[in-house]
Amino acid sequence: MSLNLPTAFITKYQALLQTEAPAFFASLQQSIVKGFRLNPLRANWRTVQADLSKPIAYVPTGFYGEVAGRSLEHQTGYIYSQDPSAMYVAEAAAVQPGDKVLDLCAAPGGKSTQLAGKLAGQGLLVANEINRQRGKVLAENLERIGAKNVLLLNERPDRLVNTFKGFFDKILVDAPCSGEGMFRKDPAAVEYWSPDYSAECATRQQKILTSALQMLKPGGELIYSTCTFAPEEDEQIAAWLLEQPQVAEILPIKKWPGMESGRPEWAAGQAELRHCVRLFPHHFQGEGHFIAKFKITATPIEPTTTTSRTKKNKNNRSIFRGLTATEKKYWQTFAQTVLAANWVAQADLRVFNDRLYYYPITWPDISKLHFLRPGLELGTFKKGRFEPTYSLALALAPASSKRVIELTPEQWNQYVKGLPLQATEFNQLSNGWYLLTCQQKAFCFGKLTQGTLKNAFPKGLRLRYGN
Ligand SMILES: C[S@@+](CC[C@H](N)C(=O)[O-])C[C@H]1O[C@@H](n2cnc3c(N)ncnc32)[C@H](O)[C@@H]1O
């Protein structure tokens, strides 16, 4: 591998890093370090066919190594491939089960999936992504891990403020940045780089952060991260945050071997910038990252900036409603036959466009916002029946279903390609919906009719998995 670094980039980091610069530039020419995380939302989360011999000390669910993207483990959300440096952001956020958390710049979902794991199904994760296409990838990744307590939005940060003012315990801003830390992972990022790019990114970062500060509860915490080395987007943004009236202090983040402190001399010299974390590839096994954490004042402070008014969202004119008596009957019939226990409370069910969602009454009203997943989609009401979704199957443990068919890896391979299945043992089973598992991992629903398991694997995913 040979990265052709811009001359202005080399001059800049020679001046900043001085004697360290040769080691820094040499590390950018080396291969990337790969990692993956396991999903603690799965009861048997360690039962994966992957090499777990190289654990990452600072992430309880993280390991060094590479995993197969087409595998059963990947499809069922047991494994998420992620750069080891990126994994430290959600760890530093120290989210607790029950917290209300916003991941403001969330796609493709590395940090959101990790945050959802930390919430352990309690509290709420709002994952927002401004770019709709990237939001679809985020949706797929969040669906795979089977989290029940996630709202997925597709909004500009300032449009979220009216709905979520003072609402969150923790907000992560993993900001769009100049991406210098990703140069060796994505050499195309070098092409976008220019001496002025960091200043442009810094302006955008301040705008995003201004919205984030308004959505935190008094005493809440803001986690700011980038994947760039540029002080303009790192220490200088942290210094700017310290000047904001809503920010009480910068919080220390634990530094594991190879992690470095922020550099006060790269901003206006504020000593507390040493609390930030810098991950440099010449000292740390992973790509370049910067992480800072802030405590918000205990008394609410009204911002001086105005927020954009949230108009009613034209796309979502018909908002959630409760279930009709017929829908209730269809859902209950399904739930009583297929689900082992009273899996969700009746009060937490909402219908939107004939789709049934798990949406607890305690969650805020998002009907004025653009969303991609307004809660966990449980199924669709069709003429005279209820059809469960793929996302419900992924959110269920095999023990949560009364009707399970365990398939062999060969049958899984056929099913994820979209083929129907037949087997003599199916003939003894009654018709209807079954949770399909393979190696005790729930991977889809299937409808059995006269001994044939009809295929319900999502069409858009059919070429993605198996061999
Ligand atoms: C560094 S990436 C986030 C990576 C993600 N947190 C993860 O761990 O997978 C930054 C994201 O910010 C989004 N973004 C770009 N401009 C934005 C803006 N003005 N406001 C909010 N988000 C923006 C990008 O589309 C991108 O998905």
CSV table of C-alpha atoms and ligand atoms in Angstrom, one decimal:
chain,number,residue,atom,x,y,z
A,1,MET,CA,0.0,0.0,0.0
A,2,SER,CA,1.3,3.5,-0.8
A,3,LEU,CA,-0.7,6.6,0.1
A,4,ASN,CA,0.1,9.7,-1.8
A,5,LEU,CA,-0.3,12.4,0.9
A,6,PRO,CA,-0.8,16.0,-0.2
A,7,THR,CA,2.3,18.2,0.4
A,8,ALA,CA,0.3,20.7,2.5
A,9,PHE,CA,-0.8,17.8,4.8
A,10,ILE,CA,2.8,16.7,5.2
A,11,THR,CA,3.9,20.2,6.0
A,12,LYS,CA,1.1,20.7,8.5
A,13,TYR,CA,1.8,17.5,10.5
A,14,GLN,CA,5.5,18.0,10.3
A,15,ALA,CA,5.0,21.3,12.1
A,16,LEU,CA,2.5,19.9,14.6
A,17,LEU,CA,4.2,16.6,15.4
A,18,GLN,CA,7.8,17.5,15.0
A,19,THR,CA,10.1,14.6,16.0
A,20,GLU,CA,7.0,12.2,16.0
A,21,ALA,CA,6.2,13.1,12.4
A,22,PRO,CA,8.3,10.4,10.6
A,23,ALA,CA,6.6,7.6,12.7
A,24,PHE,CA,3.2,9.1,12.1
A,25,PHE,CA,3.7,9.2,8.3
A,26,ALA,CA,5.1,5.7,8.3
A,27,SER,CA,2.1,4.4,10.1
A,28,LEU,CA,-0.2,5.8,7.4
A,29,GLN,CA,1.5,3.6,4.9
A,30,GLN,CA,0.8,0.4,7.0
A,31,SER,CA,-2.1,-1.9,6.7
A,32,ILE,CA,-5.2,-1.2,8.8
A,33,VAL,CA,-6.0,-3.1,12.0
A,34,LYS,CA,-9.4,-4.9,11.8
A,35,GLY,CA,-11.7,-5.6,14.6
A,36,PHE,CA,-15.2,-6.9,15.4
A,37,ARG,CA,-17.7,-6.7,18.2
A,38,LEU,CA,-20.2,-9.3,19.5
A,39,ASN,CA,-23.7,-8.4,20.4
A,40,PRO,CA,-24.6,-8.5,24.1
A,41,LEU,CA,-28.3,-8.2,23.3
A,42,ARG,CA,-28.1,-11.9,22.4
A,43,ALA,CA,-28.4,-14.3,25.4
A,44,ASN,CA,-25.8,-16.7,23.9
A,45,TRP,CA,-23.7,-13.8,22.4
A,46,ARG,CA,-20.4,-15.6,22.7
A,47,THR,CA,-21.5,-18.7,20.7
A,48,VAL,CA,-20.0,-17.6,17.3
A,49,GLN,CA,-17.8,-19.3,14.9
A,50,ALA,CA,-15.0,-16.6,15.0
A,51,ASP,CA,-11.6,-16.4,16.5
A,52,LEU,CA,-12.0,-14.9,20.0
A,53,SER,CA,-8.4,-15.3,21.0
A,54,LYS,CA,-7.5,-11.6,20.6
A,55,PRO,CA,-9.8,-9.6,22.9
A,56,ILE,CA,-9.6,-5.8,22.9
A,57,ALA,CA,-8.8,-4.8,26.5
A,58,TYR,CA,-10.9,-1.6,26.5
A,59,VAL,CA,-14.1,-3.0,24.9
A,60,PRO,CA,-15.7,-6.0,26.7
A,61,THR,CA,-17.4,-7.2,23.5
A,62,GLY,CA,-14.5,-6.3,21.1
A,63,PHE,CA,-11.9,-8.5,19.4
A,64,TYR,CA,-9.1,-8.0,16.9
A,65,GLY,CA,-9.6,-9.9,13.6
A,66,GLU,CA,-11.7,-10.2,10.5
A,67,VAL,CA,-15.2,-11.8,10.2
A,68,ALA,CA,-17.2,-13.0,7.2
A,69,GLY,CA,-19.9,-10.6,6.1
A,70,ARG,CA,-22.1,-13.4,4.5
A,71,SER,CA,-22.2,-15.6,7.5
A,72,LEU,CA,-25.2,-16.6,9.7
A,73,GLU,CA,-23.6,-14.7,12.6
A,74,HIS,CA,-23.4,-11.5,10.6
A,75,GLN,CA,-27.0,-11.9,9.3
A,76,THR,CA,-28.4,-12.5,12.8
A,77,GLY,CA,-26.5,-9.6,14.3
A,78,TYR,CA,-24.2,-11.6,16.5
A,79,ILE,CA,-21.2,-9.9,14.9
A,80,TYR,CA,-20.4,-6.3,13.8
A,81,SER,CA,-17.2,-5.5,12.0
A,82,GLN,CA,-15.7,-2.2,13.3
A,83,ASP,CA,-12.4,-0.4,13.5
A,84,PRO,CA,-11.0,-0.9,17.1
A,85,SER,CA,-10.5,2.8,17.6
A,86,ALA,CA,-14.1,3.6,16.7
A,87,MET,CA,-15.2,1.1,19.4
A,88,TYR,CA,-13.8,3.3,22.2
A,89,VAL,CA,-16.3,6.2,21.5
A,90,ALA,CA,-19.4,4.3,22.8
A,91,GLU,CA,-17.3,2.9,25.7
A,92,ALA,CA,-16.3,6.4,26.7
A,93,ALA,CA,-20.0,7.5,26.5
A,94,ALA,CA,-20.6,5.1,29.5
A,95,VAL,CA,-24.3,4.7,28.7
A,96,GLN,CA,-26.3,3.0,31.4
A,97,PRO,CA,-29.4,0.8,30.9
A,98,GLY,CA,-32.4,3.1,31.0
A,99,ASP,CA,-30.7,6.2,29.7
A,100,LYS,CA,-32.2,8.3,26.9
A,101,VAL,CA,-29.5,8.5,24.3
A,102,LEU,CA,-29.3,10.4,20.9
A,103,ASP,CA,-26.7,9.4,18.3
A,104,LEU,CA,-27.0,12.5,16.1
A,105,CYS,CA,-24.8,11.5,13.2
A,106,ALA,CA,-25.4,7.8,13.2
A,107,ALA,CA,-24.9,6.1,9.8
A,108,PRO,CA,-23.8,3.4,9.1
A,109,GLY,CA,-24.4,2.5,12.7
A,110,GLY,CA,-21.1,1.3,14.3
A,111,LYS,CA,-21.6,3.4,17.4
A,112,SER,CA,-25.5,3.1,17.5
A,113,THR,CA,-25.3,-0.7,17.5
A,114,GLN,CA,-22.8,-0.5,20.4
A,115,LEU,CA,-24.9,2.0,22.3
A,116,ALA,CA,-28.0,-0.1,21.9
A,117,GLY,CA,-26.1,-3.0,23.4
A,118,LYS,CA,-25.1,-0.9,26.4
A,119,LEU,CA,-28.8,0.1,26.9
A,120,ALA,CA,-29.6,-3.6,27.2
A,121,GLY,CA,-33.2,-3.0,26.0
A,122,GLN,CA,-34.0,-0.4,28.5
A,123,GLY,CA,-34.4,3.4,28.0
A,124,LEU,CA,-34.4,4.7,24.4
A,125,LEU,CA,-31.9,5.2,21.6
A,126,VAL,CA,-32.7,7.8,19.0
A,127,ALA,CA,-30.4,7.2,16.0
A,128,ASN,CA,-30.5,10.1,13.5
A,129,GLU,CA,-28.9,10.3,10.1
A,130,ILE,CA,-29.3,13.3,7.8
A,131,ASN,CA,-28.6,11.4,4.6
A,132,ARG,CA,-31.5,9.1,3.7
A,133,GLN,CA,-29.5,6.6,1.7
A,134,ARG,CA,-27.0,6.2,4.5
A,135,GLY,CA,-29.9,6.0,6.8
A,136,LYS,CA,-31.1,2.9,5.1
A,137,VAL,CA,-27.9,1.2,5.8
A,138,LEU,CA,-28.2,2.3,9.4
A,139,ALA,CA,-31.7,0.8,9.5
A,140,GLU,CA,-30.4,-2.5,8.3
A,141,ASN,CA,-27.6,-2.6,10.8
A,142,LEU,CA,-29.9,-1.7,13.7
A,143,GLU,CA,-32.5,-4.2,12.6
A,144,ARG,CA,-29.9,-7.0,12.6
A,145,ILE,CA,-28.9,-6.5,16.2
A,146,GLY,CA,-32.5,-6.9,17.4
A,147,ALA,CA,-32.9,-3.8,19.6
A,148,LYS,CA,-36.5,-3.1,20.6
A,149,ASN,CA,-35.9,0.4,22.0
A,150,VAL,CA,-34.7,2.4,19.0
A,151,LEU,CA,-36.2,5.2,16.9
A,152,LEU,CA,-34.5,5.9,13.6
A,153,LEU,CA,-34.9,9.4,12.3
A,154,ASN,CA,-33.8,11.2,9.1
A,155,GLU,CA,-33.5,14.9,10.0
A,156,ARG,CA,-31.3,17.9,10.1
A,157,PRO,CA,-30.1,18.3,13.7
A,158,ASP,CA,-31.8,21.7,14.2
A,159,ARG,CA,-35.1,20.2,13.2
A,160,LEU,CA,-35.0,17.8,16.1
A,161,VAL,CA,-34.7,20.5,18.8
A,162,ASN,CA,-38.4,21.3,19.1
A,163,THR,CA,-39.3,17.7,19.7
A,164,PHE,CA,-36.4,16.8,22.0
A,165,LYS,CA,-35.6,20.0,23.9
A,166,GLY,CA,-33.8,19.0,27.2
A,167,PHE,CA,-34.8,15.4,26.7
A,168,PHE,CA,-31.6,13.3,26.5
A,169,ASP,CA,-29.2,12.0,29.2
A,170,LYS,CA,-26.5,11.6,26.7
A,171,ILE,CA,-25.9,12.7,23.2
A,172,LEU,CA,-23.2,11.4,20.8
A,173,VAL,CA,-22.0,13.7,18.0
A,174,ASP,CA,-19.7,11.6,15.9
A,175,ALA,CA,-19.3,14.4,13.5
A,176,PRO,CA,-18.8,14.6,9.8
A,177,CYS,CA,-15.2,15.6,9.5
A,178,SER,CA,-12.2,15.8,7.2
A,179,GLY,CA,-11.6,12.1,7.8
A,180,GLU,CA,-7.8,12.2,8.0
A,181,GLY,CA,-7.9,9.3,10.4
A,182,MET,CA,-9.5,7.1,7.7
A,183,PHE,CA,-6.9,7.8,5.0
A,184,ARG,CA,-5.4,4.3,5.1
A,185,LYS,CA,-8.8,2.6,5.4
A,186,ASP,CA,-10.4,4.7,2.6
A,187,PRO,CA,-7.6,6.2,0.4
A,188,ALA,CA,-10.4,8.1,-1.6
A,189,ALA,CA,-10.7,10.4,1.5
A,190,VAL,CA,-7.3,11.8,0.5
A,191,GLU,CA,-8.8,13.2,-2.6
A,192,TYR,CA,-11.3,15.4,-0.7
A,193,TRP,CA,-8.6,16.8,1.5
A,194,SER,CA,-7.5,20.5,1.1
A,195,PRO,CA,-5.8,22.9,3.5
A,196,ASP,CA,-9.2,24.7,3.9
A,197,TYR,CA,-11.4,21.6,4.4
A,198,SER,CA,-11.0,21.5,8.2
A,199,ALA,CA,-12.2,25.0,8.7
A,200,GLU,CA,-15.3,24.2,6.6
A,201,CYS,CA,-15.9,21.0,8.7
A,202,ALA,CA,-15.4,23.0,11.9
A,203,THR,CA,-18.2,25.4,11.0
A,204,ARG,CA,-20.6,22.5,10.3
A,205,GLN,CA,-19.5,20.8,13.6
A,206,GLN,CA,-20.3,23.9,15.6
A,207,LYS,CA,-23.8,24.1,14.0
A,208,ILE,CA,-24.5,20.4,14.8
A,209,LEU,CA,-23.2,20.9,18.4
A,210,THR,CA,-25.3,24.0,19.0
A,211,SER,CA,-28.4,21.8,18.3
A,212,ALA,CA,-27.1,19.0,20.4
A,213,LEU,CA,-26.6,21.2,23.5
A,214,GLN,CA,-30.2,22.2,23.4
A,215,MET,CA,-31.4,18.6,23.5
A,216,LEU,CA,-29.5,17.6,26.6
A,217,LYS,CA,-31.1,17.4,30.0
A,218,PRO,CA,-29.6,19.7,32.7
A,219,GLY,CA,-26.6,17.7,34.0
A,220,GLY,CA,-26.5,15.5,30.8
A,221,GLU,CA,-23.4,14.6,28.9
A,222,LEU,CA,-22.2,15.3,25.4
A,223,ILE,CA,-19.7,13.0,23.7
A,224,TYR,CA,-17.9,14.5,20.7
A,225,SER,CA,-15.8,12.5,18.4
A,226,THR,CA,-14.1,12.7,15.0
A,227,CYS,CA,-12.0,10.5,12.8
A,228,THR,CA,-9.5,13.3,12.0
A,229,PHE,CA,-6.2,14.5,13.4
A,230,ALA,CA,-7.0,18.1,12.6
A,231,PRO,CA,-6.8,20.4,15.7
A,232,GLU,CA,-9.3,22.7,14.1
A,233,GLU,CA,-11.9,20.0,14.4
A,234,ASP,CA,-10.6,18.4,17.6
A,235,GLU,CA,-9.1,20.5,20.4
A,236,GLN,CA,-10.3,23.7,18.9
A,237,ILE,CA,-13.9,22.5,18.8
A,238,ALA,CA,-13.5,21.2,22.4
A,239,ALA,CA,-12.2,24.6,23.4
A,240,TRP,CA,-15.2,26.3,21.7
A,241,LEU,CA,-17.6,23.9,23.5
A,242,LEU,CA,-16.0,24.9,26.8
A,243,GLU,CA,-17.0,28.5,26.1
A,244,GLN,CA,-20.7,27.7,25.6
A,245,PRO,CA,-22.9,28.7,28.5
A,246,GLN,CA,-24.6,25.3,28.6
A,247,VAL,CA,-21.3,23.5,29.1
A,248,ALA,CA,-20.2,23.1,32.8
A,249,GLU,CA,-16.9,21.2,32.3
A,250,ILE,CA,-14.9,18.7,30.2
A,251,LEU,CA,-14.9,15.2,31.7
A,252,PRO,CA,-11.8,13.0,31.9
A,253,ILE,CA,-11.8,9.9,29.7
A,254,LYS,CA,-9.8,6.9,30.8
A,255,LYS,CA,-6.7,6.3,28.7
A,256,TRP,CA,-5.7,2.8,28.0
A,257,PRO,CA,-2.1,1.9,26.8
A,258,GLY,CA,-1.5,3.7,23.5
A,259,MET,CA,-4.2,6.3,24.0
A,260,GLU,CA,-3.0,9.9,24.3
A,261,SER,CA,-4.2,13.1,25.8
A,262,GLY,CA,-5.6,16.0,23.9
A,263,ARG,CA,-3.0,18.7,23.1
A,264,PRO,CA,-3.9,22.1,24.8
A,265,GLU,CA,-1.1,23.7,22.7
A,266,TRP,CA,-3.1,22.9,19.6
A,267,ALA,CA,-6.0,25.2,20.8
A,268,ALA,CA,-5.7,28.2,23.1
A,269,GLY,CA,-3.7,26.3,25.8
A,270,GLN,CA,-6.7,25.3,28.1
A,271,ALA,CA,-5.1,22.6,30.4
A,272,GLU,CA,-8.3,20.6,30.7
A,273,LEU,CA,-8.1,19.7,27.0
A,274,ARG,CA,-5.7,17.0,28.2
A,275,HIS,CA,-8.9,15.1,29.3
A,276,CYS,CA,-9.7,14.4,25.7
A,277,VAL,CA,-8.4,11.2,24.0
A,278,ARG,CA,-6.3,11.1,20.8
A,279,LEU,CA,-5.8,7.9,19.0
A,280,PHE,CA,-2.8,8.0,16.6
A,281,PRO,CA,-2.0,5.0,14.4
A,282,HIS,CA,1.7,5.2,15.2
A,283,HIS,CA,0.9,4.6,18.9
A,284,PHE,CA,-2.4,2.7,18.9
A,285,GLN,CA,-3.8,-0.4,17.0
A,286,GLY,CA,-6.6,1.3,15.1
A,287,GLU,CA,-7.4,4.3,12.9
A,288,GLY,CA,-7.1,7.9,13.9
A,289,HIS,CA,-9.8,9.2,16.3
A,290,PHE,CA,-10.5,12.0,18.7
A,291,ILE,CA,-12.9,11.8,21.7
A,292,ALA,CA,-14.1,14.5,24.2
A,293,LYS,CA,-16.8,14.4,26.8
A,294,PHE,CA,-18.6,17.3,28.4
A,295,LYS,CA,-21.0,17.8,31.3
A,296,ILE,CA,-23.9,20.1,30.8
A,297,THR,CA,-24.8,22.7,33.5
A,298,ALA,CA,-27.3,21.6,36.1
A,299,THR,CA,-29.5,24.6,35.6
A,300,PRO,CA,-31.1,24.9,32.1
A,301,ILE,CA,-29.7,27.8,30.0
A,302,GLU,CA,-31.8,29.2,27.1
A,303,PRO,CA,-29.7,29.4,24.0
A,304,THR,CA,-29.3,32.7,22.2
A,305,THR,CA,-29.6,31.1,18.8
A,306,THR,CA,-33.0,30.4,17.3
A,307,THR,CA,-34.0,26.9,16.2
A,308,SER,CA,-35.9,26.2,13.0
A,309,ARG,CA,-39.6,25.7,13.3
A,310,THR,CA,-40.7,22.1,12.7
A,311,LYS,CA,-43.4,22.1,10.2
A,312,LYS,CA,-45.8,19.2,10.0
A,313,ASN,CA,-44.1,16.5,7.9
A,314,LYS,CA,-46.1,16.1,4.7
A,315,ASN,CA,-44.9,12.5,4.3
A,316,ASN,CA,-46.3,11.5,7.6
A,317,ARG,CA,-49.7,13.1,7.4
A,318,SER,CA,-51.5,10.0,8.9
A,319,ILE,CA,-49.7,9.5,12.2
A,320,PHE,CA,-49.8,6.7,14.6
A,321,ARG,CA,-53.2,5.4,15.8
A,322,GLY,CA,-54.3,2.7,18.2
A,323,LEU,CA,-55.4,-0.7,16.9
A,324,THR,CA,-58.9,-1.3,15.6
A,325,ALA,CA,-60.8,-4.2,17.2
A,326,THR,CA,-60.2,-6.4,14.1
A,327,GLU,CA,-56.4,-5.6,14.2
A,328,LYS,CA,-56.3,-6.4,17.9
A,329,LYS,CA,-57.9,-9.8,17.2
A,330,TYR,CA,-55.4,-10.6,14.4
A,331,TRP,CA,-52.4,-9.5,16.5
A,332,GLN,CA,-53.6,-11.4,19.5
A,333,THR,CA,-54.2,-14.6,17.5
A,334,PHE,CA,-50.6,-14.3,16.2
A,335,ALA,CA,-49.1,-13.4,19.5
A,336,GLN,CA,-50.9,-16.2,21.4
A,337,THR,CA,-50.0,-18.9,18.8
A,338,VAL,CA,-46.4,-17.9,18.1
A,339,LEU,CA,-45.0,-15.8,21.0
A,340,ALA,CA,-44.2,-17.5,24.2
A,341,ALA,CA,-45.1,-14.8,26.7
A,342,ASN,CA,-46.9,-11.5,26.7
A,343,TRP,CA,-44.0,-10.0,24.8
A,344,VAL,CA,-45.2,-6.4,24.5
A,345,ALA,CA,-47.9,-4.5,26.4
A,346,GLN,CA,-51.0,-3.7,24.5
A,347,ALA,CA,-50.6,0.0,25.4
A,348,ASP,CA,-47.3,0.1,23.6
A,349,LEU,CA,-48.7,-0.8,20.2
A,350,ARG,CA,-49.3,1.7,17.4
A,351,VAL,CA,-50.4,1.5,13.8
A,352,PHE,CA,-48.9,3.6,11.0
A,353,ASN,CA,-49.8,2.8,7.4
A,354,ASP,CA,-51.2,-0.6,8.2
A,355,ARG,CA,-47.9,-1.5,10.0
A,356,LEU,CA,-47.8,-2.4,13.6
A,357,TYR,CA,-45.1,-0.9,15.7
A,358,TYR,CA,-43.8,-1.3,19.2
A,359,TYR,CA,-43.9,2.3,20.4
A,360,PRO,CA,-44.2,2.8,24.2
A,361,ILE,CA,-46.5,5.6,25.3
A,362,THR,CA,-43.6,7.2,27.2
A,363,TRP,CA,-41.7,7.9,24.0
A,364,PRO,CA,-42.0,11.5,22.5
A,365,ASP,CA,-44.3,12.2,19.6
A,366,ILE,CA,-42.2,12.1,16.4
A,367,SER,CA,-45.0,12.6,14.0
A,368,LYS,CA,-43.6,16.0,12.9
A,369,LEU,CA,-40.3,14.5,12.0
A,370,HIS,CA,-39.0,12.5,9.0
A,371,PHE,CA,-38.4,9.0,10.2
A,372,LEU,CA,-37.0,5.8,8.8
A,373,ARG,CA,-38.2,3.4,11.6
A,374,PRO,CA,-40.7,4.7,14.0
A,375,GLY,CA,-40.1,2.0,16.6
A,376,LEU,CA,-39.7,-1.7,16.2
A,377,GLU,CA,-41.9,-2.9,13.3
A,378,LEU,CA,-43.8,-6.0,14.4
A,379,GLY,CA,-45.7,-6.8,11.3
A,380,THR,CA,-48.3,-5.8,8.7
A,381,PHE,CA,-52.1,-6.0,8.7
A,382,LYS,CA,-53.1,-7.5,5.4
A,383,LYS,CA,-56.7,-8.5,4.3
A,384,GLY,CA,-57.9,-10.8,7.0
A,385,ARG,CA,-54.5,-11.6,8.6
A,386,PHE,CA,-51.3,-10.4,10.3
A,387,GLU,CA,-47.9,-11.0,8.9
A,388,PRO,CA,-44.9,-10.7,11.2
A,389,THR,CA,-41.7,-8.9,10.0
A,390,TYR,CA,-38.1,-9.9,9.6
A,391,SER,CA,-37.3,-7.3,12.3
A,392,LEU,CA,-39.5,-9.0,14.8
A,393,ALA,CA,-37.8,-12.3,14.2
A,394,LEU,CA,-34.4,-10.7,14.8
A,395,ALA,CA,-35.6,-9.1,18.0
A,396,LEU,CA,-36.8,-12.4,19.4
A,397,ALA,CA,-34.8,-15.0,21.3
A,398,PRO,CA,-35.7,-18.6,20.3
A,399,ALA,CA,-37.1,-19.0,23.9
A,400,SER,CA,-39.5,-16.1,23.2
A,401,SER,CA,-41.4,-18.2,20.7
A,402,LYS,CA,-43.7,-21.2,21.1
A,403,ARG,CA,-43.2,-22.2,17.4
A,404,VAL,CA,-39.6,-22.6,16.4
A,405,ILE,CA,-38.2,-24.6,13.5
A,406,GLU,CA,-34.5,-25.2,13.8
A,407,LEU,CA,-32.9,-25.5,10.4
A,408,THR,CA,-29.5,-26.9,9.3
A,409,PRO,CA,-26.8,-24.5,8.0
A,410,GLU,CA,-27.6,-26.0,4.5
A,411,GLN,CA,-31.3,-25.1,4.9
A,412,TRP,CA,-30.4,-21.6,6.2
A,413,ASN,CA,-28.2,-21.2,3.1
A,414,GLN,CA,-31.2,-22.1,0.8
A,415,TYR,CA,-33.6,-20.0,2.7
A,416,VAL,CA,-31.6,-16.7,2.7
A,417,LYS,CA,-31.4,-17.1,-1.1
A,418,GLY,CA,-35.2,-16.9,-1.2
A,419,LEU,CA,-36.0,-20.6,-1.8
A,420,PRO,CA,-38.9,-22.5,-0.2
A,421,LEU,CA,-38.0,-25.5,1.9
A,422,GLN,CA,-39.5,-29.0,2.2
A,423,ALA,CA,-38.6,-31.7,4.7
A,424,THR,CA,-40.4,-34.8,6.0
A,425,GLU,CA,-40.4,-33.5,9.6
A,426,PHE,CA,-42.4,-30.4,8.5
A,427,ASN,CA,-45.3,-32.7,7.6
A,428,GLN,CA,-46.1,-33.3,11.3
A,429,LEU,CA,-46.4,-29.6,12.1
A,430,SER,CA,-49.5,-27.5,11.8
A,431,ASN,CA,-49.8,-24.7,9.2
A,432,GLY,CA,-48.9,-21.2,10.2
A,433,TRP,CA,-46.0,-18.9,11.1
A,434,TYR,CA,-42.8,-20.2,12.8
A,435,LEU,CA,-39.7,-18.5,14.1
A,436,LEU,CA,-36.8,-20.0,12.1
A,437,THR,CA,-33.5,-20.6,13.8
A,438,CYS,CA,-30.1,-22.1,12.8
A,439,GLN,CA,-27.6,-22.9,15.5
A,440,GLN,CA,-30.1,-21.5,18.0
A,441,LYS,CA,-30.0,-18.1,16.3
A,442,ALA,CA,-33.3,-16.6,15.2
A,443,PHE,CA,-33.0,-15.4,11.6
A,444,CYS,CA,-36.4,-15.0,10.0
A,445,PHE,CA,-40.1,-16.0,10.2
A,446,GLY,CA,-41.4,-18.6,7.7
A,447,LYS,CA,-45.0,-19.7,6.9
A,448,LEU,CA,-45.6,-23.4,6.8
A,449,THR,CA,-48.4,-24.6,4.4
A,450,GLN,CA,-49.0,-28.3,4.0
A,451,GLY,CA,-45.4,-29.2,4.8
A,452,THR,CA,-43.8,-26.5,2.6
A,453,LEU,CA,-42.0,-23.6,4.3
A,454,LYS,CA,-42.7,-20.6,2.1
A,455,ASN,CA,-40.0,-18.1,1.9
A,456,ALA,CA,-40.4,-14.8,3.7
A,457,PHE,CA,-36.7,-13.7,3.7
A,458,PRO,CA,-36.6,-10.0,2.6
A,459,LYS,CA,-36.1,-9.8,-1.2
A,460,GLY,CA,-33.6,-7.0,-0.9
A,461,LEU,CA,-31.3,-9.1,1.3
A,462,ARG,CA,-31.4,-12.4,-0.7
A,463,LEU,CA,-28.1,-12.1,-2.4
A,464,ARG,CA,-26.3,-10.7,0.6
A,465,TYR,CA,-25.9,-13.9,2.7
A,466,GLY,CA,-24.9,-17.5,2.4
A,467,ASN,CA,-22.5,-19.1,-0.1
B,1,LIG,C1,-18.5,10.0,10.9
B,1,LIG,S1,-20.0,9.7,10.2
B,1,LIG,C2,-20.9,8.8,11.4
B,1,LIG,C3,-20.4,7.4,11.6
B,1,LIG,C4,-21.3,6.7,12.6
B,1,LIG,N1,-21.4,7.4,13.9
B,1,LIG,C5,-20.8,5.3,12.9
B,1,LIG,O1,-20.3,5.0,13.9
B,1,LIG,O2,-21.1,4.4,12.0
B,1,LIG,C6,-20.8,11.2,10.1
B,1,LIG,C7,-22.2,11.2,9.7
B,1,LIG,O3,-22.7,12.6,9.7
B,1,LIG,C8,-23.6,12.8,8.7
B,1,LIG,N2,-23.7,14.3,8.4
B,1,LIG,C9,-23.2,14.9,7.3
B,1,LIG,N3,-23.5,16.2,7.4
B,1,LIG,C10,-24.3,16.4,8.5
B,1,LIG,C11,-25.0,17.5,9.1
B,1,LIG,N4,-24.9,18.7,8.6
B,1,LIG,N5,-25.7,17.3,10.2
B,1,LIG,C12,-25.7,16.0,10.7
B,1,LIG,N6,-25.1,14.9,10.2
B,1,LIG,C13,-24.4,15.1,9.1
B,1,LIG,C14,-23.0,12.0,7.5
B,1,LIG,O4,-24.0,11.7,6.6
B,1,LIG,C15,-22.4,10.8,8.2
B,1,LIG,O5,-23.3,9.7,8.1
